[in-house]
Tab-separated table of C-alpha atoms in Angstrom:
chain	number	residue	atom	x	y	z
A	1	UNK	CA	104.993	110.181	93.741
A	2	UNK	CA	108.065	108.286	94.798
A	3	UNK	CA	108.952	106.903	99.038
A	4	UNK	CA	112.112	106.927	100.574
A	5	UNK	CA	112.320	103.596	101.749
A	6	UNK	CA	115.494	104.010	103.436
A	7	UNK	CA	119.393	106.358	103.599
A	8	UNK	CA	122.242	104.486	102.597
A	9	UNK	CA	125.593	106.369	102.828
A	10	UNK	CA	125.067	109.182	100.186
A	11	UNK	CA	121.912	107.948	98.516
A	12	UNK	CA	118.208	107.240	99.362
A	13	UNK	CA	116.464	104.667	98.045
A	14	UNK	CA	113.073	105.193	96.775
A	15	UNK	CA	110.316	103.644	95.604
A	16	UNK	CA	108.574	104.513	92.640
A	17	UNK	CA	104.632	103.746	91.766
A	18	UNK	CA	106.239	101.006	89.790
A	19	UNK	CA	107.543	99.600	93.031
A	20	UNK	CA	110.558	100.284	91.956
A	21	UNK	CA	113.476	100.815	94.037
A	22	UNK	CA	115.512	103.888	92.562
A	23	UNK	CA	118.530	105.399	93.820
A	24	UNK	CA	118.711	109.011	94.201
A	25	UNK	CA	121.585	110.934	95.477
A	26	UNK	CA	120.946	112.615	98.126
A	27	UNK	CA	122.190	116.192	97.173
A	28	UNK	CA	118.905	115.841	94.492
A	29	UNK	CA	117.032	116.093	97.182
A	30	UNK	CA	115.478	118.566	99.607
A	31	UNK	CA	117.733	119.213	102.807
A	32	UNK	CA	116.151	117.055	105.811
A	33	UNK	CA	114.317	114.777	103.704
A	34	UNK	CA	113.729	111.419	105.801
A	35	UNK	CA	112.985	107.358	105.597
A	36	UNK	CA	109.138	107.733	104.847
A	37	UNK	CA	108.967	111.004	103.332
A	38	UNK	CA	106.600	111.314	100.286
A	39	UNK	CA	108.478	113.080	97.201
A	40	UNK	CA	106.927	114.762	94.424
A	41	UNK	CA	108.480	115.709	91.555
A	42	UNK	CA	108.577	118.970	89.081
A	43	UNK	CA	110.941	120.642	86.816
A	44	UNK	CA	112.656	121.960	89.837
A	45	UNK	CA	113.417	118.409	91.410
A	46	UNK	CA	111.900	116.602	94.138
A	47	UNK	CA	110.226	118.348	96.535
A	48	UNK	CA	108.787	116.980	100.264
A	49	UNK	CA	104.484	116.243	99.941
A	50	UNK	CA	104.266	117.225	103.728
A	51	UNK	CA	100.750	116.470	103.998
A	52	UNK	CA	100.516	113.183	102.083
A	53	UNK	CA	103.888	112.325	104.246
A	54	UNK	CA	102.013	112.786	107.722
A	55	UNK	CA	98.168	111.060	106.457
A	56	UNK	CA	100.823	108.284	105.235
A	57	UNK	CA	102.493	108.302	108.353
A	58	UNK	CA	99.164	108.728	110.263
A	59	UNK	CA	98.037	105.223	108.681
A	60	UNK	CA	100.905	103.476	109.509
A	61	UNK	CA	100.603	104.441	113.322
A	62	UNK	CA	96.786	103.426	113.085
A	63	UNK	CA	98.136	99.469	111.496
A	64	UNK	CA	100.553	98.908	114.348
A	65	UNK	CA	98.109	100.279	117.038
A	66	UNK	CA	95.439	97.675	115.858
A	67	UNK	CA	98.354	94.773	115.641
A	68	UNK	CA	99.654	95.409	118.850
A	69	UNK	CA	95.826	95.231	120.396
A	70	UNK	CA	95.902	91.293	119.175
């Protein structure tokens, strides 16, 4: 499982289970793939987990909801 941690120019930068950050060019991976996006990987390339992506994404909204209540 790697994260795209951010899009820089041609490439995103991901992060690995390591927590690594790896540069991938963006043509390796799937059209519309954005910052936050889990990627999985297979002999056909990367390819977008959409439902680790959103209970990721779901857990991050749930964090700033209970730091903005302080």
């Amino acid at each position: 499982m790697w994260i795209v941690d951010r899009i820089e120019g041609e490439f995103a930068l991901c992060e690995t289970e390591d927590r690594e950050i790896k540069p991938v060019p963006l043509k390796a991976l799937p059209a519309g793939v954005l910052e936050g996006d889990v990627l999985q990987t297979g002999p056909e390339g990367f390819w977008i987990d959409r439902e680790e992506t959103a209970k990721r994404r779901e857990k991050i909204a749930n964090r700033v909801k209970r730091l903005q209540k302080r």
